[in-house]
């Protein structure tokens, strides 16, 4: 899917109005379709079936009016429950989690179901005509309204169950983790195209004939939600440019500041610079579409709030660590793309200065949690366990050095902030397991 269309779809998917509007439009079509069927079956023997409404016009209007008023009332109740759930989630897990809740398809379908049923009843109601003994009653349409009522009762029961489970900490963490895994699959697929690492840029970047340097500036303020890589690559190669890209998805940008530098043989037309600037999709908030660090930050934020004195919930923090551990293990198995990209002729075309690395993602996952967990033996022990598991999955010496540095900082923090001897001994045992996996000499428990 085109990245711009994907970004629009992401916006629609995280709104509470899109699916209800679609369902409302479908309900109008359904109502007119049922009325047409009523005209087809009118006078047929099948119309005497028990499945058809067989009452009078006044009763039909009363039934439709009662269903319509009930549906719009319950829709208001569902909306109120949704707002309360969003408010509670914002307080407990952080305001950045609201978009995750708003993406919930069950909530959107529930709202749409009741509003659509309300509109259906109104459309059918206008076709119930009572003129003395010549009543015109769409029997099949009225009967189907009763079917919709039964369906909506089932939907309401499911919605109440769904809300009660969706605001639980484990459900929220699992939902964010799924977004993180999906983002990883987009940014770091299992098999990446060839990318040649360049140790010394000056040896490979031939600028002898590209003496003109041009900066391209941001058109607006906000967060970079995505970059249209395909269009950007076509513009670069077609116009024989070399680009130094200084931003990545998730960065906050300021209107009028440069985000890339173009090296060219001749002056770059203003229209081309506008097209290049248009490949950056900027919005008022971050998304997980291409920003893998955003979902990591969300899990980290849940853990930080759980560790705050107001909540003091180490179990939620440990659950976040478990999922971050799983994510980092998956990242350790992925091939990170090179920041340098060449064209089909071997010419260097693009240098991404802000590519995400294992070090940056590992730091985003555990740095803030480690600092906030000082004095919490259970959380620090869980962090040590996570370091051990991730270390066993790493493939490069660079990744192992990063984990070892983090584990050493964790150990120093624990020995400095945990005074209970039993807790210190327990944590030291976990750290000794990490040291054994790392090949470091064993440690002994401190005496004080």
C-alpha positions as a printed Julia matrix, in Angstrom:
448×3 Matrix{Float64}:
   0.0     0.0     0.0
   1.22    3.52   -0.79
   2.69    5.08    2.34
   0.43    8.14    2.13
  -2.67    5.99    1.76
  -1.4     3.86    4.62
  -1.03    6.97    6.77
  -4.59    8.07    5.94
  -5.87    4.59    6.77
  -4.0     4.69   10.09
  -5.76    7.98   10.9
  -9.19    6.6     9.98
  -8.59    3.36   11.87
  -7.79    5.25   15.07
 -10.92    7.42   14.94
 -14.17    6.69   16.73
 -16.32    8.06   13.9
 -15.15    6.25   10.76
 -16.68    2.79   11.25
 -19.95    4.17   12.75
 -20.36    6.46    9.72
 -19.78    3.55    7.33
 -22.25    1.37    9.23
 -24.81    4.2     9.25
 -24.54    4.56    5.48
 -24.93    0.8     5.09
 -27.99    0.83    7.34
 -29.7     3.31    5.02
 -29.0     1.04    2.08
 -30.19   -1.97    4.09
 -33.43   -0.21    4.99
 -34.24    0.63    1.36
 -33.29   -2.9     0.33
 -35.64   -4.42    2.91
 -38.41   -2.09    1.78
 -37.89   -3.29   -1.79
 -38.17   -6.9    -0.59
 -41.39   -5.98    1.17
 -42.76   -4.82   -2.17
 -41.69   -8.09   -3.82
 -43.32  -10.33   -1.17
 -46.45   -8.2    -0.79
 -49.47  -10.37   -1.42
 -47.47  -13.61   -1.56
 -48.32  -16.48    0.74
 -44.87  -16.27    2.27
 -45.83  -12.93    3.77
 -48.1   -14.83    6.17
 -45.09  -16.59    7.69
 -44.49  -16.24   11.42
 -41.22  -14.53   10.56
 -43.11  -11.57    9.12
 -44.66   -8.85   11.25
 -48.44   -9.27   11.09
 -49.71   -6.42   13.27
 -51.38   -3.15   12.43
 -49.86    0.15   11.37
 -50.1     1.83   14.78
 -48.36   -1.1    16.45
 -45.64   -1.08   13.79
 -44.98    2.62   14.37
 -44.93    2.04   18.13
 -42.44   -0.84   17.77
 -40.12    1.11   15.48
 -40.31    4.23   17.66
 -39.53    2.22   20.8
 -36.55    0.47   19.15
 -35.21    3.71   17.72
 -35.39    5.58   21.03
 -33.81    2.62   22.85
 -30.97    2.34   20.34
 -29.99    6.0    20.53
 -30.18    5.89   24.34
 -27.93    2.86   24.56
 -25.57    4.45   22.02
 -25.19    7.35   24.44
 -24.48    4.91   27.28
 -21.85    3.12   25.17
 -20.26    6.46   24.33
 -20.17    7.4    28.03
 -18.59    4.07   28.97
 -15.99    4.56   26.24
 -15.1     8.04   27.5
 -14.78    6.75   31.08
 -12.53    3.89   29.92
 -10.37    6.34   27.96
 -10.12    8.62   30.99
  -9.1     5.78   33.3
  -6.58    4.49   30.77
  -5.08    7.93   30.31
  -4.61    8.3    34.06
  -3.17    4.84   34.68
  -1.23    4.1    31.49
  -0.55    7.52   29.96
  -2.29    9.82   27.45
  -0.28    8.43   24.54
  -2.16    5.15   24.97
  -5.48    6.78   24.05
  -4.92    6.23   20.32
  -4.37    2.54   21.01
  -7.76    2.35   22.73
  -9.43    4.38   19.98
  -8.19    1.82   17.43
 -10.22   -0.84   19.21
 -12.5    -2.29   16.53
 -14.96   -3.72   19.05
 -15.74   -0.29   20.48
 -16.15    1.24   17.03
 -18.42   -1.6    15.87
 -20.55   -1.32   19.0
 -21.11    2.39   18.54
 -21.8     1.85   14.85
 -24.25   -0.99   15.53
 -26.55    1.07   17.75
 -26.4     4.22   15.62
 -26.99    2.21   12.45
 -30.0     0.46   14.0
 -31.43    3.83   15.03
 -31.12    5.16   11.47
 -32.61    1.95   10.04
 -35.7     2.3    12.25
 -36.17    5.94   11.22
 -36.0     5.11    7.51
 -38.48    2.24    7.86
 -40.74    4.3    10.13
 -41.3     6.91    7.44
 -42.67    4.15    5.17
 -45.31    2.95    7.64
 -48.5     4.6     6.41
 -51.77    4.34    8.35
 -54.84    5.48    6.39
 -57.96    4.1     8.02
 -58.27    0.51    6.74
 -55.65    0.9     4.0
 -52.53    0.6     6.08
 -49.24    0.2     4.19
 -46.95   -1.76    6.48
 -43.47   -3.05    5.47
 -43.89   -6.26    7.42
 -40.5    -7.75    6.57
 -38.66   -4.51    7.41
 -40.39   -4.24   10.79
 -39.58   -7.86   11.57
 -35.93   -7.28   10.67
 -35.84   -4.34   13.12
 -36.69   -6.82   15.86
 -33.81   -9.03   14.67
 -31.46   -6.05   14.85
 -32.62   -5.43   18.42
 -31.7    -8.96   19.47
 -28.31   -8.63   17.75
 -27.65   -5.34   19.53
 -28.42   -6.87   22.92
 -25.74   -9.49   22.23
 -23.35   -6.76   21.04
 -23.97   -4.77   24.25
 -23.2    -7.78   26.45
 -20.0    -8.42   24.49
 -19.03   -4.74   24.74
 -19.37   -4.69   28.52
 -17.2    -7.81   28.77
 -14.7    -6.37   26.3
 -14.33   -3.06   28.14
 -13.84   -4.8    31.47
 -10.98   -6.86   30.03
  -9.43   -4.25   27.72
  -8.54   -1.84   30.54
  -6.62   -4.52   32.44
  -2.89   -3.9    32.47
  -1.96   -7.16   30.72
  -4.46   -6.51   27.93
  -3.1    -3.0    27.35
   0.5    -4.21   27.36
  -0.3    -7.06   24.98
  -2.05   -4.67   22.6
   0.92   -2.29   22.52
   3.26   -5.24   22.04
   1.31   -6.37   18.99
   1.72   -2.89   17.5
   5.43   -3.06   18.28
   5.82   -6.43   16.53
   3.89   -5.16   13.5
   6.11   -2.08   13.35
   9.2    -4.28   13.57
   7.98   -6.34   10.62
   7.6    -3.16    8.57
  10.88   -1.49    9.55
  13.04   -4.61    9.96
  11.64   -7.37    7.72
  13.15  -10.82    7.93
  15.0   -10.45    4.63
  16.31   -7.03    3.73
  17.7    -5.85    0.41
  21.43   -5.57    0.07
  23.01   -2.63    1.81
  26.76   -2.12    1.81
  28.3    -0.65    4.93
  30.74    2.16    4.25
  33.4     2.8     6.86
  34.75    6.06    5.43
  32.09    8.1     3.69
  34.65   10.39    2.05
  36.15    7.46    0.14
  32.85    6.48   -1.44
  30.97    9.75   -1.83
  32.22   11.26   -5.06
  31.26   14.94   -4.97
  33.88   16.16   -7.43
  31.19   17.0   -10.01
  28.47   17.77   -7.45
  29.67   21.14   -6.26
  26.21   22.56   -5.53
  24.79   21.96   -2.06
  21.12   22.66   -1.3
  19.16   22.34    1.92
  15.51   21.28    1.89
  13.34   22.75    4.64
  10.32   21.5     6.55
   6.97   22.86    5.43
   5.27   22.58    8.83
   5.75   21.82   12.52
   5.02   18.45   14.02
   6.19   14.85   14.23
   7.41   12.9    11.23
   4.88   10.09   11.04
   6.29    8.41    7.95
   8.63    8.91    5.0
   7.56    7.95    1.49
  10.78    6.08    0.76
   9.72    4.84   -2.67
   8.86    8.3    -4.01
  11.93    9.84   -2.38
  14.22    7.23   -3.97
  12.71    7.85   -7.42
  13.24   11.6    -7.1
  16.86   11.14   -6.04
  17.86    8.67   -8.74
  15.9    10.31  -11.56
  17.51   13.7   -10.93
  21.03   12.36  -10.24
  21.19   13.61   -6.64
  23.01   12.52   -3.5
  21.01   13.12   -0.32
  22.05   13.33    3.31
  18.86   12.71    5.32
  19.07   14.04    8.88
  15.69   12.95   10.28
  13.75    9.76   10.89
  10.12    8.89   11.69
   9.28    9.99   15.22
  11.45   13.13   15.18
   9.82   16.44   16.03
  10.54   19.04   13.35
  10.22   22.8    13.16
   8.88   24.63   10.14
  11.68   26.26    8.17
  14.5    24.08    9.52
  16.49   21.89    7.09
  15.93   18.15    7.14
  18.27   17.05    4.33
  21.14   18.23    2.17
  21.23   17.64   -1.59
  24.46   17.38   -3.57
  23.93   18.07   -7.28
  25.72   19.0   -10.47
  23.35   21.9   -11.21
  20.96   24.05   -9.2
  18.0    22.06   -7.86
  14.65   23.47   -9.09
  12.3    24.76   -6.43
   9.53   22.47   -7.61
  11.76   19.43   -7.09
  12.61   20.58   -3.57
   8.88   20.89   -2.83
   8.34   17.33   -4.08
  11.15   16.06   -1.86
   9.72   17.93    1.15
   6.34   16.37    0.36
   7.71   12.85    0.89
   7.76   13.57    4.64
   4.36   13.0     6.27
   4.15   15.31    9.29
   1.38   15.26   11.88
   0.56   16.44   15.39
   1.35   13.11   17.05
   3.65   10.11   16.65
   2.46    6.85   15.13
   3.89    3.34   15.08
   3.7     3.01   11.29
   7.45    3.53   10.73
   8.45    4.69   14.21
   9.41    1.51   16.04
  10.69    3.5    19.02
   7.21    4.91   19.64
   5.76    1.56   20.73
   8.86    0.91   22.85
   8.33    4.29   24.51
   4.7     3.38   25.19
   5.68    0.19   27.03
   8.36    2.1    28.87
   5.84    4.78   29.88
   3.46    2.18   31.29
   6.32    0.77   33.37
   7.39    4.22   34.58
   3.85    5.09   35.68
   3.58    1.74   37.45
   6.79    2.5    39.34
   5.63    5.97   40.39
   4.91    6.44   44.13
   1.22    7.09   43.39
   0.69    3.64   41.83
   3.62    1.55   43.15
   2.73   -1.43   40.93
   5.9    -3.45   40.26
   3.94   -6.31   38.68
   2.82   -4.1    35.79
   6.39   -2.86   35.38
   7.66   -6.44   35.25
   5.03   -7.33   32.66
   6.31   -4.45   30.49
   9.86   -5.73   30.93
   8.75   -9.2    29.8
   7.3    -7.84   26.56
  10.25   -5.52   25.97
  12.51   -8.54   26.43
  10.56  -10.43   23.76
  10.76   -7.46   21.39
  14.52   -7.0    21.86
  15.07  -10.73   21.29
  13.25  -10.41   17.99
  15.29   -7.34   17.11
  18.49   -9.24   17.81
  17.45  -11.69   15.07
  16.8    -8.95   12.52
  19.23   -7.45   10.06
  19.44   -3.7    10.53
  19.56   -1.86    7.19
  22.63    0.1     6.28
  22.42    3.9     6.56
  23.97    4.03    3.09
  21.98    3.13    0.01
  23.36    2.69   -3.5
  21.58    2.62   -6.85
  21.68   -0.21   -9.37
  24.95    1.14  -10.78
  26.7     1.09   -7.4
  26.62    4.86   -6.91
  25.95    6.08   -3.38
  22.66    8.02   -3.38
  21.33    8.24    0.16
  22.92    8.62    3.59
  20.47    8.28    6.48
  22.08    9.98    9.47
  19.3     8.97   11.87
  18.7     5.29   11.19
  17.51    3.4    14.3
  20.13    1.06   15.73
  20.06   -1.79   18.21
  21.84    0.46   20.71
  19.26    3.26   20.44
  16.29    0.89   20.72
  17.84   -1.04   23.61
  18.52    2.22   25.42
  14.95    3.45   24.81
  13.59    0.2    26.23
  15.54   -0.02   29.49
  17.35    3.21   30.41
  14.4     5.04   31.93
  13.02    1.92   33.62
  16.41    1.2    35.19
  16.6     4.73   36.61
  13.04    4.63   37.97
  13.41    1.13   39.43
  16.16    2.07   41.87
  15.4     0.47   45.21
  12.89   -2.02   43.76
  14.55   -5.41   44.07
  11.83   -7.26   42.15
  11.99   -4.96   39.11
  15.8    -4.82   39.06
  15.94   -8.61   39.28
  13.52   -8.87   36.37
  15.64   -6.45   34.36
  18.7    -8.6    35.02
  16.8   -11.66   33.82
  15.8    -9.8    30.65
  19.43   -8.84   29.96
  20.44  -12.48   30.22
  17.73  -13.7    27.84
  18.48  -10.99   25.26
  22.25  -11.6    25.52
  21.74  -15.24   24.59
  19.92  -14.19   21.39
  22.44  -11.62   20.18
  24.58  -12.27   17.13
  27.23   -9.55   17.13
  29.9    -8.41   19.56
  28.56   -4.86   19.33
  25.15   -5.93   20.62
  26.78   -7.93   23.44
  28.82   -4.89   24.53
  25.66   -2.78   24.67
  23.85   -5.32   26.86
  26.88   -5.8    29.11
  27.16   -2.05   29.7
  23.48   -1.87   30.6
  23.78   -4.87   32.93
  26.79   -3.34   34.69
  24.89   -0.08   35.23
  21.97   -2.11   36.54
  24.2    -3.99   38.98
  25.81   -0.78   40.26
  22.4     0.83   40.74
  21.12   -2.22   42.62
  24.1    -2.44   44.97
  23.8     1.29   45.67
  20.05    1.46   46.33
  19.07   -1.96   47.76
  20.01   -2.38   51.41
  18.2    -5.58   52.35
  20.83   -8.4    52.29
  18.38  -11.05   51.1
  17.28   -8.9    48.14
  20.88   -8.09   47.27
  21.8   -11.77   47.34
  18.85  -12.71   45.15
  19.7   -10.06   42.58
  23.37  -11.02   42.67
  22.43  -14.6    41.84
  20.63  -13.4    38.72
  23.54  -11.18   37.8
  25.91  -14.14   38.26
  23.83  -16.05   35.71
  24.29  -13.15   33.29
  28.02  -13.06   34.04
  28.25  -16.78   33.35
  26.5   -16.39   29.99
  28.75  -13.41   29.28
  31.86  -15.39   30.15
  32.81  -13.05   33.0
  34.2   -14.4    36.32
  31.67  -15.23   39.03
  30.68  -12.78   41.72
  30.15  -13.2    45.44
  27.46  -11.59   47.52
  28.49   -8.53   49.49
  28.57   -8.83   53.25
  26.83   -5.53   53.87
